[in-house]
Amino acid sequence: MRPLQALGLSMTAEAAYLALVEHGPLTPVELAGRLAQAGSPAKGVQDAVNELTGIGLVSRTDDRLTAQPPRAVLEAIAERRAREARIAYESATLLSRFWLDHTSGSGYIEVVDTSHNPDAIQRRVHNEAVAQVRALSIGPVGGGERAPEVDTDALDALARGIAYRVVYSADILQEPKALEAAHACVDRGEQARVFPDIAMNLLLCDDRLAVLSVVAPDRAGHHSVVVQPSGLLDGLIGVFESYWRVAVPLPRTGEPTEGWISPTNEARQLLGYLSAGLTDESIARELGVSGRTVTRRIARMQEVLGAQTRFQLGVQASRQGWL
């Protein structure tokens, strides 16, 4: 690792600083000799010293150079660069709004042909996200012969602390490879839900960008429609949130998937009794089971449908067509 080079300092400046830390205060001539002995480049020592004194990592007293503790200096640099990054981001936002107001009015849609590089535009979302990524996934569109695989760009973004919420098509429950890839993301922090009828592949990068994937006319690949800040982007965000509210949690690894989207007759019967207002004891008598069994089955359905209360269970069951 080259920490000082990562800050933009030269290789000679980094070697000079390390030599001063190791050997104590030195004159410029002595420093050049130390660098030569260590096999480090000795050319440009004066420029390297100027780099180090310029940021406060080295002080000069009576022609002797002394290394200074790095933490305070480097933390000040980090803070300044973070401030510069925030200013740059805010400036980009303001200038983008100005550009939109004076070009396309209320919004801007960029159509990008990605038939020859279908992953590039999705990689852009994962790499540019600063807070969250939301997605609707019906699976591959065009060129569907490619086997499902873990999206390494998404894993990298999750590792950076980007929040992910994804609603998958229920078809994923019937495709072991696709389900395995989804679980790999969930294991790293992704929140995942399932819904029977996903209408589109959609990626949302924070509240700044949306990517819709559509099948190319020849069905050999696909195009991506990139939507910038606009009323259309707001609408697509609303579409995702609507799906998220009615979707059910993705089954955990190793958990059976049968009945998650299509309930059993037993589940429908139990929901019918609940909606009719029967108590757990009355339902138990009707089903010929214990009250504890009824309570356990109701709790299981609440878990499957993501409901915190029995009232929410009824709402979610109705939305899913279970009643």
XYZ file of C-alpha atoms in Angstrom:
323
model
C 0.000 0.000 0.000
C 1.292 3.502 -0.867
C -0.761 5.819 1.367
C 1.045 9.071 0.526
C 1.018 8.348 -3.205
C -2.740 7.797 -2.889
C -2.903 11.415 -1.660
C -1.146 12.608 -4.803
C 2.406 12.824 -3.438
C 5.316 11.522 -5.501
C 7.103 8.249 -4.872
C 10.202 10.191 -3.824
C 8.178 12.273 -1.335
C 6.770 9.129 0.275
C 10.215 7.516 0.489
C 11.641 10.727 1.988
C 8.964 10.900 4.679
C 9.451 7.255 5.660
C 13.217 7.794 5.842
C 12.784 10.801 8.150
C 10.438 8.806 10.401
C 12.882 5.893 10.567
C 16.159 7.832 10.967
C 15.085 11.070 12.650
C 15.949 14.647 11.584
C 18.286 14.848 8.562
C 19.770 17.524 6.354
C 18.681 17.449 2.691
C 22.082 15.988 1.756
C 21.813 13.280 4.409
C 18.273 12.518 3.281
C 19.425 12.106 -0.326
C 22.117 9.700 0.894
C 19.609 7.643 2.876
C 17.329 7.374 -0.132
C 20.193 6.233 -2.318
C 21.221 3.579 0.233
C 17.670 2.251 0.391
C 17.480 1.960 -3.363
C 14.846 4.694 -3.562
C 15.066 7.396 -6.205
C 17.235 10.245 -4.909
C 16.532 12.561 -7.822
C 14.193 15.402 -7.079
C 14.757 15.342 -3.320
C 14.249 19.091 -3.051
C 10.901 18.846 -4.887
C 9.895 15.991 -2.576
C 10.788 18.046 0.494
C 8.731 20.941 -0.861
C 5.762 18.571 -1.285
C 6.047 17.368 2.305
C 6.579 20.781 3.898
C 3.735 22.176 1.797
C 1.173 19.934 3.506
C 2.826 19.990 6.939
C 4.218 16.449 7.070
C 7.786 17.760 7.375
C 9.170 20.824 9.163
C 12.525 22.525 8.502
C 14.703 23.931 11.344
C 18.357 25.008 10.944
C 18.601 23.141 7.639
C 17.383 19.927 9.250
C 14.204 18.176 8.170
C 11.909 16.588 10.763
C 8.924 14.300 10.110
C 5.708 15.415 11.807
C 2.964 13.111 13.200
C 0.741 12.177 10.242
C -2.731 11.809 11.767
C -3.674 15.463 12.273
C -2.222 16.472 8.890
C -3.878 13.682 6.911
C -7.214 14.048 8.707
C -7.195 17.746 7.762
C -6.558 16.772 4.136
C -9.355 14.194 4.251
C -11.772 16.729 5.705
C -10.869 19.307 3.058
C -11.317 16.801 0.241
C -14.639 15.619 1.650
C -15.775 19.239 1.742
C -14.637 19.707 -1.853
C -16.521 16.555 -2.861
C -19.725 17.837 -1.236
C -19.359 21.162 -3.005
C -18.769 19.388 -6.318
C -21.847 17.199 -5.812
C -24.034 20.184 -4.878
C -22.687 22.128 -7.864
C -23.471 19.221 -10.177
C -27.029 19.112 -8.857
C -27.548 22.863 -9.306
C -25.989 22.938 -12.762
C -28.026 19.892 -13.831
C -31.238 21.630 -12.799
C -30.165 24.771 -14.681
C -29.331 22.675 -17.747
C -32.681 20.875 -17.606
C -34.611 24.128 -17.199
C -32.964 25.610 -20.267
C -32.955 22.599 -22.571
C -35.721 20.062 -22.228
C -37.938 21.817 -19.715
C -39.416 19.493 -17.109
C -37.149 16.524 -17.688
C -34.635 14.732 -19.822
C -34.656 11.193 -21.208
C -31.535 9.694 -22.710
C -31.958 6.560 -24.826
C -28.803 4.438 -24.857
C -28.298 1.443 -27.138
C -26.511 -1.149 -25.022
C -27.048 -4.153 -27.278
C -23.275 -4.649 -27.588
C -22.495 -3.917 -23.907
C -25.678 -4.686 -21.919
C -24.023 -4.446 -18.492
C -22.444 -1.004 -18.855
C -25.489 1.073 -17.976
C -26.335 -1.098 -14.942
C -22.736 -0.842 -13.752
C -23.167 2.925 -13.868
C -26.013 2.735 -11.344
C -24.129 0.509 -8.896
C -20.975 2.623 -9.110
C -22.642 6.053 -8.912
C -25.054 5.353 -6.043
C -24.253 7.284 -2.879
C -27.085 6.153 -0.580
C -29.448 3.544 -2.029
C -30.367 1.409 -5.028
C -33.914 0.169 -5.615
C -34.805 -2.365 -8.276
C -37.604 -4.309 -9.914
C -36.302 -7.483 -11.538
C -38.079 -9.731 -14.008
C -34.745 -11.269 -14.964
C -32.768 -11.002 -18.235
C -34.444 -9.225 -21.152
C -33.125 -10.208 -24.563
C -30.311 -12.714 -24.777
C -32.058 -14.681 -22.045
C -29.877 -17.721 -22.568
C -27.279 -16.326 -20.148
C -27.433 -18.109 -16.801
C -28.282 -15.964 -13.753
C -25.209 -14.959 -11.776
C -24.302 -12.801 -8.789
C -23.882 -9.139 -9.770
C -20.390 -8.315 -8.496
C -21.004 -4.578 -8.959
C -23.979 -4.831 -6.602
C -21.879 -6.761 -4.082
C -19.200 -4.063 -4.239
C -21.831 -1.376 -3.652
C -23.274 -3.308 -0.703
C -19.766 -3.546 0.739
C -19.518 0.267 0.465
C -22.644 0.577 2.606
C -25.152 1.298 -0.176
C -28.673 0.205 0.851
C -30.411 -2.158 -1.591
C -34.117 -2.971 -1.871
C -35.123 -5.344 -4.664
C -38.473 -6.792 -5.734
C -37.959 -9.968 -7.771
C -40.406 -11.690 -10.083
C -41.933 -14.789 -8.479
C -40.298 -16.808 -11.272
C -37.088 -16.599 -9.269
C -38.543 -19.162 -6.857
C -38.539 -21.739 -9.652
C -34.968 -21.007 -10.824
C -32.348 -22.365 -8.387
C -29.450 -20.408 -9.918
C -31.374 -17.136 -9.844
C -32.516 -17.782 -6.273
C -28.937 -18.593 -5.247
C -27.701 -15.313 -6.764
C -30.397 -13.345 -4.933
C -29.555 -15.019 -1.616
C -25.879 -14.096 -2.116
C -26.925 -10.433 -2.179
C -29.320 -10.853 0.760
C -26.505 -12.413 2.804
C -24.575 -9.167 2.292
C -27.379 -6.875 3.378
C -29.825 -6.581 0.497
C -33.538 -6.434 1.395
C -35.439 -8.623 -1.060
C -39.109 -9.271 -1.757
C -41.090 -11.251 -4.330
C -44.166 -10.380 -6.401
C -45.975 -12.489 -9.026
C -46.221 -9.935 -11.845
C -43.274 -7.565 -12.290
C -43.935 -5.383 -15.319
C -40.412 -4.110 -16.021
C -36.741 -4.250 -15.165
C -36.039 -1.042 -13.271
C -32.980 0.305 -11.462
C -33.148 3.466 -9.350
C -29.921 5.211 -8.378
C -30.795 7.225 -5.258
C -33.443 9.747 -6.405
C -31.218 10.903 -9.269
C -31.445 8.333 -12.012
C -33.643 5.527 -13.322
C -32.767 2.827 -15.841
C -35.482 0.905 -17.680
C -34.405 -2.166 -19.672
C -36.468 -3.016 -22.725
C -36.135 -5.758 -25.344
C -34.506 -4.702 -28.614
C -36.685 -5.001 -31.764
C -34.689 -7.991 -33.025
C -34.855 -9.542 -29.508
C -31.114 -10.244 -29.770
C -30.243 -7.780 -27.019
C -31.763 -4.856 -25.198
C -31.808 -1.098 -24.945
C -31.735 0.972 -21.798
C -33.763 4.110 -21.208
C -32.041 6.424 -18.757
C -34.359 8.859 -16.986
C -32.873 11.927 -15.342
C -34.593 14.041 -12.613
C -38.107 14.776 -13.846
C -41.749 14.046 -13.198
C -41.227 10.729 -14.973
C -38.464 9.784 -12.530
C -40.751 10.644 -9.607
C -43.409 8.414 -11.132
C -41.012 5.484 -11.500
C -39.961 5.855 -7.868
C -43.652 5.693 -6.944
C -44.063 2.540 -9.046
C -41.244 0.830 -7.169
C -42.609 1.821 -3.761
C -46.044 0.469 -4.722
C -44.547 -2.902 -5.646
C -42.482 -2.911 -2.450
C -45.552 -2.412 -0.250
C -47.440 -5.376 -1.684
C -44.524 -7.768 -2.260
C -43.682 -10.538 0.211
C -40.268 -11.314 1.736
C -37.959 -13.560 -0.246
C -37.720 -17.027 1.342
C -34.566 -17.550 3.353
C -31.847 -19.916 2.170
C -32.971 -23.532 2.521
C -36.580 -22.563 3.185
C -39.245 -24.236 0.992
C -40.712 -21.875 -1.592
C -43.997 -23.651 -2.202
C -46.953 -21.635 -1.000
C -45.128 -18.321 -0.761
C -46.979 -16.829 -3.702
C -49.805 -19.350 -4.154
C -51.305 -20.260 -0.760
C -52.413 -23.774 0.154
C -56.116 -24.562 0.545
C -55.478 -24.819 4.276
C -54.071 -21.283 4.343
C -57.046 -19.932 2.398
C -59.442 -21.651 4.799
C -57.644 -20.213 7.819
C -57.683 -16.712 6.309
C -61.382 -17.092 5.595
C -62.108 -17.890 9.229
C -59.988 -14.928 10.358
C -61.769 -12.515 8.030
C -65.089 -13.805 9.382
C -64.000 -12.750 12.862
C -63.617 -16.188 14.463
C -61.367 -16.510 17.505
C -58.321 -18.779 17.506
C -60.242 -21.267 19.677
C -63.174 -21.351 17.257
C -60.841 -21.769 14.272
C -59.052 -24.593 16.061
C -62.344 -26.422 16.560
C -63.277 -25.962 12.903
C -59.921 -27.234 11.693
C -59.617 -29.985 14.301
C -56.267 -28.755 15.591
C -55.018 -27.128 18.790
C -55.202 -23.415 19.464
C -51.422 -23.316 19.592
C -51.246 -24.752 16.070
C -53.615 -22.050 14.789
C -51.537 -19.320 16.428
C -48.354 -20.758 14.925
C -49.864 -20.940 11.423
C -51.123 -17.361 11.624
C -47.689 -16.163 12.746
C -46.146 -18.036 9.821
C -48.474 -16.330 7.318
C -47.666 -12.940 8.840
C -43.987 -13.680 8.314
C -44.522 -14.789 4.722
C -46.582 -11.699 3.852
C -44.458 -9.264 5.825
C -47.361 -8.313 8.125
C -46.744 -7.053 11.657
C -50.359 -7.392 12.822
C -53.351 -9.537 11.949
C -55.027 -6.521 10.389
C -52.007 -6.095 8.093
C -52.186 -9.816 7.373
C -55.733 -9.391 6.073
C -54.735 -6.414 3.936
C -51.712 -8.162 2.460
C -53.635 -11.403 1.845
C -56.305 -9.422 0.009
C -53.698 -7.609 -2.098
C -52.092 -10.909 -3.028
C -55.414 -12.484 -3.990
C -55.261 -14.989 -1.154
C -58.821 -14.142 -0.097
